[in-house]
mmCIF file of N, CA, C and O in Angstrom:
data_model
loop_
_atom_site.group_PDB
_atom_site.id
_atom_site.type_symbol
_atom_site.label_atom_id
_atom_site.label_comp_id
_atom_site.label_asym_id
_atom_site.label_seq_id
_atom_site.Cartn_x
_atom_site.Cartn_y
_atom_site.Cartn_z
ATOM 1 N N MET A 405 -36.319 -17.440 -145.468
ATOM 2 C CA MET A 405 -37.488 -18.052 -145.711
ATOM 3 C C MET A 405 -38.386 -17.557 -146.533
ATOM 4 O O MET A 405 -39.069 -16.318 -146.286
ATOM 5 N N LEU A 406 -39.020 -18.214 -147.581
ATOM 6 C CA LEU A 406 -40.023 -17.328 -148.732
ATOM 7 C C LEU A 406 -41.089 -18.257 -148.649
ATOM 8 O O LEU A 406 -41.028 -19.473 -149.024
ATOM 9 N N VAL A 407 -42.275 -17.862 -148.572
ATOM 10 C CA VAL A 407 -43.466 -18.584 -148.852
ATOM 11 C C VAL A 407 -44.066 -18.036 -149.920
ATOM 12 O O VAL A 407 -44.368 -16.849 -150.202
ATOM 13 N N ARG A 408 -44.475 -19.107 -150.858
ATOM 14 C CA ARG A 408 -44.824 -18.613 -152.121
ATOM 15 C C ARG A 408 -45.766 -19.473 -152.904
ATOM 16 O O ARG A 408 -45.654 -20.219 -152.510
ATOM 17 N N PRO A 409 -46.741 -19.122 -153.790
ATOM 18 C CA PRO A 409 -47.539 -20.192 -154.438
ATOM 19 C C PRO A 409 -46.622 -21.186 -155.094
ATOM 20 O O PRO A 409 -45.550 -21.472 -155.613
ATOM 21 N N VAL A 410 -47.306 -22.580 -155.038
ATOM 22 C CA VAL A 410 -46.828 -23.894 -155.518
ATOM 23 C C VAL A 410 -46.422 -23.524 -156.866
ATOM 24 O O VAL A 410 -47.612 -23.180 -157.673
ATOM 25 N N GLU A 411 -45.292 -24.439 -157.565
ATOM 26 C CA GLU A 411 -45.256 -24.225 -158.854
ATOM 27 C C GLU A 411 -45.142 -25.939 -159.308
ATOM 28 O O GLU A 411 -45.030 -26.658 -158.726
ATOM 29 N N ILE A 412 -45.597 -25.731 -160.628
ATOM 30 C CA ILE A 412 -45.770 -27.316 -161.133
ATOM 31 C C ILE A 412 -44.094 -27.812 -161.173
ATOM 32 O O ILE A 412 -44.061 -29.181 -160.845
ATOM 33 N N SER A 413 -43.104 -27.186 -161.328
ATOM 34 C CA SER A 413 -41.861 -27.792 -161.010
ATOM 35 C C SER A 413 -41.603 -28.222 -159.564
ATOM 36 O O SER A 413 -40.428 -28.812 -159.524
ATOM 37 N N ASP A 414 -42.355 -27.692 -158.660
ATOM 38 C CA ASP A 414 -42.312 -28.233 -157.274
ATOM 39 C C ASP A 414 -42.717 -29.746 -156.941
ATOM 40 O O ASP A 414 -42.574 -30.315 -155.959
ATOM 41 N N ALA A 415 -43.429 -30.277 -157.933
ATOM 42 C CA ALA A 415 -44.355 -31.486 -157.860
ATOM 43 C C ALA A 415 -43.133 -32.411 -157.407
ATOM 44 O O ALA A 415 -43.952 -33.214 -156.427
ATOM 45 N N GLU A 416 -42.042 -32.806 -157.695
ATOM 46 C CA GLU A 416 -41.324 -33.942 -157.317
ATOM 47 C C GLU A 416 -40.648 -33.782 -155.973
ATOM 48 O O GLU A 416 -40.990 -34.435 -155.156
ATOM 49 N N ARG A 417 -40.556 -32.487 -155.639
ATOM 50 C CA ARG A 417 -40.159 -32.314 -154.158
ATOM 51 C C ARG A 417 -41.480 -32.375 -153.143
ATOM 52 O O ARG A 417 -41.059 -33.029 -152.115
ATOM 53 N N LEU A 418 -42.399 -32.062 -153.407
ATOM 54 C CA LEU A 418 -43.588 -32.084 -152.732
ATOM 55 C C LEU A 418 -43.935 -33.655 -152.466
ATOM 56 O O LEU A 418 -44.213 -34.141 -151.489
ATOM 57 N N ALA A 419 -43.630 -34.468 -153.681
ATOM 58 C CA ALA A 419 -44.123 -35.771 -153.539
ATOM 59 C C ALA A 419 -43.291 -36.497 -152.394
ATOM 60 O O ALA A 419 -43.408 -37.350 -151.906
ATOM 61 N N ASP A 420 -41.976 -36.078 -152.562
ATOM 62 C CA ASP A 420 -40.641 -36.400 -151.781
ATOM 63 C C ASP A 420 -41.033 -36.284 -150.175
ATOM 64 O O ASP A 420 -40.939 -37.147 -149.536
ATOM 65 N N ILE A 421 -41.317 -34.883 -150.098
ATOM 66 C CA ILE A 421 -41.785 -34.647 -148.766
ATOM 67 C C ILE A 421 -43.070 -35.578 -148.267
ATOM 68 O O ILE A 421 -42.997 -35.850 -147.084
ATOM 69 N N TYR A 422 -43.985 -35.372 -148.928
ATOM 70 C CA TYR A 422 -45.462 -35.887 -148.436
ATOM 71 C C TYR A 422 -45.012 -37.865 -148.422
ATOM 72 O O TYR A 422 -45.599 -38.310 -147.515
ATOM 73 N N GLY A 423 -44.517 -38.100 -149.417
ATOM 74 C CA GLY A 423 -44.259 -39.559 -149.395
ATOM 75 C C GLY A 423 -43.285 -40.156 -148.265
ATOM 76 O O GLY A 423 -43.609 -41.146 -147.550
ATOM 77 N N TYR A 424 -42.557 -39.420 -147.487
ATOM 78 C CA TYR A 424 -41.987 -40.012 -146.401
ATOM 79 C C TYR A 424 -43.092 -39.980 -145.130
ATOM 80 O O TYR A 424 -42.816 -41.037 -144.343
ATOM 81 N N TYR A 425 -43.957 -38.992 -145.145
ATOM 82 C CA TYR A 425 -44.997 -39.250 -143.948
ATOM 83 C C TYR A 425 -45.976 -40.478 -144.229
ATOM 84 O O TYR A 425 -46.464 -40.855 -143.658
ATOM 85 N N VAL A 426 -46.235 -40.450 -145.703
ATOM 86 C CA VAL A 426 -47.025 -41.456 -146.153
ATOM 87 C C VAL A 426 -46.411 -42.700 -145.461
ATOM 88 O O VAL A 426 -47.007 -43.809 -144.936
ATOM 89 N N LYS A 427 -45.188 -43.029 -145.913
ATOM 90 C CA LYS A 427 -44.467 -44.349 -145.625
ATOM 91 C C LYS A 427 -44.084 -44.463 -144.237
ATOM 92 O O LYS A 427 -44.100 -45.432 -143.758
ATOM 93 N N ASN A 428 -43.929 -43.620 -143.364
ATOM 94 C CA ASN A 428 -43.124 -43.514 -142.084
ATOM 95 C C ASN A 428 -44.316 -43.254 -140.852
ATOM 96 O O ASN A 428 -43.730 -43.153 -139.553
ATOM 97 N N THR A 429 -45.384 -42.448 -140.915
ATOM 98 C CA THR A 429 -46.270 -42.470 -139.939
ATOM 99 C C THR A 429 -47.602 -42.885 -140.194
ATOM 100 O O THR A 429 -47.960 -43.370 -141.302
ATOM 101 N N THR A 430 -48.298 -42.150 -139.286
ATOM 102 C CA THR A 430 -49.660 -42.796 -139.493
ATOM 103 C C THR A 430 -50.743 -41.451 -139.438
ATOM 104 O O THR A 430 -51.907 -41.417 -139.601
ATOM 105 N N ILE A 431 -49.930 -40.325 -139.944
ATOM 106 C CA ILE A 431 -50.918 -38.930 -140.240
ATOM 107 C C ILE A 431 -51.501 -38.832 -141.413
ATOM 108 O O ILE A 431 -52.337 -37.946 -141.238
ATOM 109 N N SER A 432 -51.220 -39.721 -142.416
ATOM 110 C CA SER A 432 -51.761 -39.599 -143.659
ATOM 111 C C SER A 432 -52.753 -40.779 -143.647
ATOM 112 O O SER A 432 -52.330 -41.977 -143.277
ATOM 113 N N LEU A 433 -53.943 -40.572 -144.508
ATOM 114 C CA LEU A 433 -55.022 -41.615 -144.704
ATOM 115 C C LEU A 433 -54.746 -42.272 -146.122
ATOM 116 O O LEU A 433 -55.195 -43.371 -146.382
ATOM 117 N N GLU A 434 -53.554 -42.257 -146.729
ATOM 118 C CA GLU A 434 -53.000 -42.648 -147.967
ATOM 119 C C GLU A 434 -52.205 -43.989 -147.472
ATOM 120 O O GLU A 434 -51.235 -43.810 -146.537
ATOM 121 N N ILE A 435 -52.424 -44.940 -148.336
ATOM 122 C CA ILE A 435 -51.103 -46.047 -147.970
ATOM 123 C C ILE A 435 -50.175 -46.075 -149.014
ATOM 124 O O ILE A 435 -48.975 -46.349 -148.380
ATOM 125 N N ASP A 436 -50.335 -45.732 -150.399
ATOM 126 C CA ASP A 436 -49.365 -45.547 -151.297
ATOM 127 C C ASP A 436 -49.140 -44.011 -151.303
ATOM 128 O O ASP A 436 -49.758 -43.209 -151.682
ATOM 129 N N PRO A 437 -47.616 -43.839 -151.525
ATOM 130 C CA PRO A 437 -47.476 -42.345 -151.618
ATOM 131 C C PRO A 437 -47.705 -41.828 -152.967
ATOM 132 O O PRO A 437 -47.392 -42.708 -154.153
ATOM 133 N N PRO A 438 -48.131 -40.709 -153.412
ATOM 134 C CA PRO A 438 -48.389 -40.051 -154.698
ATOM 135 C C PRO A 438 -46.951 -39.873 -155.337
ATOM 136 O O PRO A 438 -45.984 -39.494 -154.799
ATOM 137 N N ASP A 439 -46.667 -40.215 -156.451
ATOM 138 C CA ASP A 439 -45.565 -40.058 -157.279
ATOM 139 C C ASP A 439 -45.849 -38.793 -157.891
ATOM 140 O O ASP A 439 -46.651 -38.064 -157.810
ATOM 141 N N HIS A 440 -44.642 -38.251 -158.737
ATOM 142 C CA HIS A 440 -44.631 -36.848 -159.289
ATOM 143 C C HIS A 440 -45.831 -36.589 -160.061
ATOM 144 O O HIS A 440 -46.248 -35.640 -160.248
ATOM 145 N N ARG A 441 -46.125 -37.560 -160.741
ATOM 146 C CA ARG A 441 -47.171 -37.241 -161.920
ATOM 147 C C ARG A 441 -48.548 -37.037 -161.253
ATOM 148 O O ARG A 441 -49.453 -35.885 -161.144
ATOM 149 N N GLU A 442 -48.895 -37.834 -160.248
ATOM 150 C CA GLU A 442 -50.091 -37.651 -159.084
ATOM 151 C C GLU A 442 -49.987 -36.446 -158.688
ATOM 152 O O GLU A 442 -51.087 -35.701 -158.614
ATOM 153 N N MET A 443 -48.993 -35.861 -158.227
ATOM 154 C CA MET A 443 -48.668 -34.630 -157.505
ATOM 155 C C MET A 443 -48.892 -33.535 -158.421
ATOM 156 O O MET A 443 -49.492 -32.376 -158.281
ATOM 157 N N VAL A 444 -48.509 -33.553 -159.684
ATOM 158 C CA VAL A 444 -48.750 -32.589 -160.519
ATOM 159 C C VAL A 444 -50.356 -32.509 -160.996
ATOM 160 O O VAL A 444 -50.685 -31.407 -160.859
ATOM 161 N N THR A 445 -51.081 -33.707 -161.205
ATOM 162 C CA THR A 445 -52.515 -33.767 -161.365
ATOM 163 C C THR A 445 -53.265 -33.000 -160.181
ATOM 164 O O THR A 445 -54.122 -32.292 -160.296
ATOM 165 N N ARG A 446 -52.811 -33.230 -158.911
ATOM 166 C CA ARG A 446 -53.264 -32.650 -157.676
ATOM 167 C C ARG A 446 -52.916 -31.118 -157.694
ATOM 168 O O ARG A 446 -53.969 -30.369 -157.491
ATOM 169 N N ILE A 447 -52.083 -30.842 -157.946
ATOM 170 C CA ILE A 447 -51.649 -29.131 -158.230
ATOM 171 C C ILE A 447 -52.658 -28.532 -159.154
ATOM 172 O O ILE A 447 -53.245 -27.525 -159.023
ATOM 173 N N ILE A 448 -52.625 -29.226 -160.370
ATOM 174 C CA ILE A 448 -53.498 -28.611 -161.395
ATOM 175 C C ILE A 448 -54.777 -28.617 -160.977
ATOM 176 O O ILE A 448 -55.644 -27.843 -161.298
ATOM 177 N N THR A 449 -55.590 -29.605 -160.660
ATOM 178 C CA THR A 449 -56.646 -29.663 -160.288
ATOM 179 C C THR A 449 -57.181 -28.760 -159.084
ATOM 180 O O THR A 449 -58.220 -28.024 -159.239
ATOM 181 N N TYR A 450 -56.647 -28.732 -157.977
ATOM 182 C CA TYR A 450 -56.769 -27.660 -156.845
ATOM 183 C C TYR A 450 -56.275 -26.497 -156.900
ATOM 184 O O TYR A 450 -56.977 -25.537 -156.179
ATOM 185 N N ARG A 451 -55.166 -25.917 -157.308
ATOM 186 C CA ARG A 451 -54.894 -24.554 -157.370
ATOM 187 C C ARG A 451 -55.343 -23.367 -157.686
ATOM 188 O O ARG A 451 -54.908 -22.327 -157.332
ATOM 189 N N GLU A 452 -56.195 -23.750 -158.523
ATOM 190 C CA GLU A 452 -57.141 -22.659 -159.474
ATOM 191 C C GLU A 452 -58.007 -22.268 -158.332
ATOM 192 O O GLU A 452 -58.431 -20.983 -158.405
ATOM 193 N N ARG A 453 -58.567 -22.986 -157.502
ATOM 194 C CA ARG A 453 -59.603 -22.635 -156.499
ATOM 195 C C ARG A 453 -59.260 -22.343 -155.010
ATOM 196 O O ARG A 453 -59.767 -21.789 -154.148
ATOM 197 N N TYR A 454 -58.122 -23.526 -154.822
ATOM 198 C CA TYR A 454 -57.516 -23.352 -153.397
ATOM 199 C C TYR A 454 -56.080 -22.852 -153.280
ATOM 200 O O TYR A 454 -55.323 -23.216 -154.285
ATOM 201 N N PRO A 455 -55.728 -22.264 -152.270
ATOM 202 C CA PRO A 455 -54.417 -22.229 -151.981
ATOM 203 C C PRO A 455 -53.408 -23.242 -151.925
ATOM 204 O O PRO A 455 -53.571 -24.198 -151.385
ATOM 205 N N TRP A 456 -52.240 -23.309 -152.611
ATOM 206 C CA TRP A 456 -51.144 -24.307 -152.564
ATOM 207 C C TRP A 456 -49.945 -23.511 -152.305
ATOM 208 O O TRP A 456 -49.688 -22.809 -153.163
ATOM 209 N N LEU A 457 -49.447 -23.558 -151.193
ATOM 210 C CA LEU A 457 -48.021 -22.661 -150.606
ATOM 211 C C LEU A 457 -46.844 -23.389 -150.519
ATOM 212 O O LEU A 457 -46.943 -24.591 -149.789
ATOM 213 N N ALA A 458 -45.801 -23.102 -150.985
ATOM 214 C CA ALA A 458 -44.250 -23.727 -150.815
ATOM 215 C C ALA A 458 -43.766 -23.173 -149.955
ATOM 216 O O ALA A 458 -43.680 -21.493 -150.008
ATOM 217 N N CYS A 459 -42.756 -23.467 -148.925
ATOM 218 C CA CYS A 459 -41.916 -23.023 -148.030
ATOM 219 C C CYS A 459 -40.527 -23.165 -148.709
ATOM 220 O O CYS A 459 -39.953 -24.164 -148.932
ATOM 221 N N LYS A 460 -39.614 -22.181 -149.167
ATOM 222 C CA LYS A 460 -38.579 -22.264 -149.711
ATOM 223 C C LYS A 460 -37.366 -21.610 -148.863
ATOM 224 O O LYS A 460 -37.645 -20.421 -148.456
ATOM 225 N N THR A 461 -36.112 -22.287 -148.837
ATOM 226 C CA THR A 461 -35.216 -21.648 -147.956
ATOM 227 C C THR A 461 -34.051 -21.914 -148.951
ATOM 228 O O THR A 461 -33.833 -22.255 -150.114
ATOM 229 N N GLU A 462 -32.824 -21.730 -148.594
ATOM 230 C CA GLU A 462 -31.669 -21.671 -149.508
ATOM 231 C C GLU A 462 -31.292 -23.107 -149.813
ATOM 232 O O GLU A 462 -30.855 -23.540 -150.939
ATOM 233 N N GLU A 463 -31.865 -24.138 -149.073
ATOM 234 C CA GLU A 463 -31.927 -25.484 -149.552
ATOM 235 C C GLU A 463 -32.925 -26.119 -150.488
ATOM 236 O O GLU A 463 -32.879 -27.108 -151.198
ATOM 237 N N GLY A 464 -33.773 -25.056 -150.838
ATOM 238 C CA GLY A 464 -34.939 -25.403 -151.746
ATOM 239 C C GLY A 464 -36.096 -25.478 -151.090
ATOM 240 O O GLY A 464 -36.301 -24.941 -150.018
ATOM 241 N N VAL A 465 -37.193 -26.347 -151.757
ATOM 242 C CA VAL A 465 -38.788 -26.412 -150.997
ATOM 243 C C VAL A 465 -38.591 -27.310 -149.961
ATOM 244 O O VAL A 465 -37.776 -28.416 -150.059
ATOM 245 N N VAL A 466 -38.739 -26.881 -148.602
ATOM 246 C CA VAL A 466 -38.480 -27.551 -147.553
ATOM 247 C C VAL A 466 -40.058 -28.055 -146.723
ATOM 248 O O VAL A 466 -39.874 -29.078 -145.975
ATOM 249 N N GLY A 467 -41.236 -27.454 -147.251
ATOM 250 C CA GLY A 467 -42.308 -27.953 -146.990
ATOM 251 C C GLY A 467 -43.305 -27.082 -147.868
ATOM 252 O O GLY A 467 -43.228 -26.144 -148.659
ATOM 253 N N TYR A 468 -44.824 -27.799 -147.626
ATOM 254 C CA TYR A 468 -45.834 -26.914 -148.322
ATOM 255 C C TYR A 468 -47.034 -27.241 -147.621
ATOM 256 O O TYR A 468 -47.263 -27.868 -146.765
ATOM 257 N N ALA A 469 -48.025 -26.657 -147.824
ATOM 258 C CA ALA A 469 -49.540 -26.577 -147.380
ATOM 259 C C ALA A 469 -50.535 -26.249 -148.363
ATOM 260 O O ALA A 469 -49.954 -25.463 -149.490
ATOM 261 N N PHE A 470 -51.451 -26.996 -148.339
ATOM 262 C CA PHE A 470 -52.479 -26.865 -149.278
ATOM 263 C C PHE A 470 -53.877 -27.105 -148.870
ATOM 264 O O PHE A 470 -54.096 -27.412 -147.815
ATOM 265 N N ALA A 471 -54.783 -26.369 -149.580
ATOM 266 C CA ALA A 471 -56.287 -26.578 -149.467
ATOM 267 C C ALA A 471 -56.895 -27.425 -150.540
ATOM 268 O O ALA A 471 -56.357 -27.410 -151.715
ATOM 269 N N ALA A 472 -57.980 -28.500 -150.379
ATOM 270 C CA ALA A 472 -58.610 -29.143 -151.165
ATOM 271 C C ALA A 472 -60.051 -29.241 -150.968
ATOM 272 O O ALA A 472 -60.462 -29.066 -149.960
ATOM 273 N N LYS A 473 -60.780 -29.689 -151.906
ATOM 274 C CA LYS A 473 -62.097 -29.960 -151.925
ATOM 275 C C LYS A 473 -62.481 -30.920 -150.765
ATOM 276 O O LYS A 473 -61.860 -32.014 -150.824
ATOM 277 N N TYR A 474 -63.621 -30.770 -149.912
ATOM 278 C CA TYR A 474 -63.737 -31.547 -149.241
ATOM 279 C C TYR A 474 -64.672 -32.550 -149.481
ATOM 280 O O TYR A 474 -64.481 -33.796 -149.354
ATOM 281 N N LYS A 475 -65.981 -32.492 -150.209
ATOM 282 C CA LYS A 475 -66.868 -33.216 -150.759
ATOM 283 C C LYS A 475 -67.615 -32.588 -151.943
ATOM 284 O O LYS A 475 -67.401 -31.481 -152.299
ATOM 285 N N ASP A 476 -68.369 -33.566 -152.912
ATOM 286 C CA ASP A 476 -68.621 -33.351 -153.916
ATOM 287 C C ASP A 476 -70.299 -32.596 -153.727
ATOM 288 O O ASP A 476 -70.639 -31.817 -154.826
ATOM 289 N N ARG A 477 -70.840 -32.711 -152.730
ATOM 290 C CA ARG A 477 -72.117 -32.247 -152.717
ATOM 291 C C ARG A 477 -72.319 -30.838 -152.739
ATOM 292 O O ARG A 477 -71.162 -30.216 -152.046
ATOM 293 N N PRO A 478 -73.169 -30.104 -153.337
ATOM 294 C CA PRO A 478 -73.398 -28.512 -153.431
ATOM 295 C C PRO A 478 -73.126 -28.058 -152.138
ATOM 296 O O PRO A 478 -72.729 -26.885 -151.795
ATOM 297 N N SER A 479 -73.823 -28.534 -150.692
ATOM 298 C CA SER A 479 -73.730 -27.938 -149.762
ATOM 299 C C SER A 479 -72.379 -27.883 -149.099
ATOM 300 O O SER A 479 -72.213 -27.071 -148.215
ATOM 301 N N TYR A 480 -71.248 -28.543 -149.574
ATOM 302 C CA TYR A 480 -69.995 -28.734 -149.450
ATOM 303 C C TYR A 480 -69.068 -27.553 -150.101
ATOM 304 O O TYR A 480 -68.032 -27.535 -149.977
ATOM 305 N N ARG A 481 -69.614 -26.912 -150.991
ATOM 306 C CA ARG A 481 -69.009 -25.923 -151.696
ATOM 307 C C ARG A 481 -67.845 -25.143 -151.233
ATOM 308 O O ARG A 481 -67.002 -24.657 -152.057
ATOM 309 N N TYR A 482 -68.110 -24.705 -150.056
ATOM 310 C CA TYR A 482 -67.420 -23.633 -149.301
ATOM 311 C C TYR A 482 -66.321 -24.331 -148.381
ATOM 312 O O TYR A 482 -65.620 -23.525 -147.900
ATOM 313 N N ALA A 483 -66.601 -25.404 -148.138
ATOM 314 C CA ALA A 483 -65.695 -26.481 -147.197
ATOM 315 C C ALA A 483 -64.126 -26.793 -147.838
ATOM 316 O O ALA A 483 -64.557 -27.077 -149.175
ATOM 317 N N ALA A 484 -63.339 -26.485 -147.348
ATOM 318 C CA ALA A 484 -61.966 -27.373 -147.719
ATOM 319 C C ALA A 484 -61.160 -27.772 -146.830
ATOM 320 O O ALA A 484 -61.569 -27.587 -145.410
#
């Protein structure tokens, strides 16, 4: 197993992984799963400031973790 920074080329797989949980569980607050393009946008928007990590095995990317901005107010600038 290898944990590495997420790459743009991982976006489709990340959307697939997350999409399952959006559609089949209650752990996400999203109603519609993000598609490949939306995942690319999220990666580009947040990975410069926050960590986005992918877990890769022989089968490919099998999981990921990320941090993102919590709120826009200045007092939240260090919260993720």
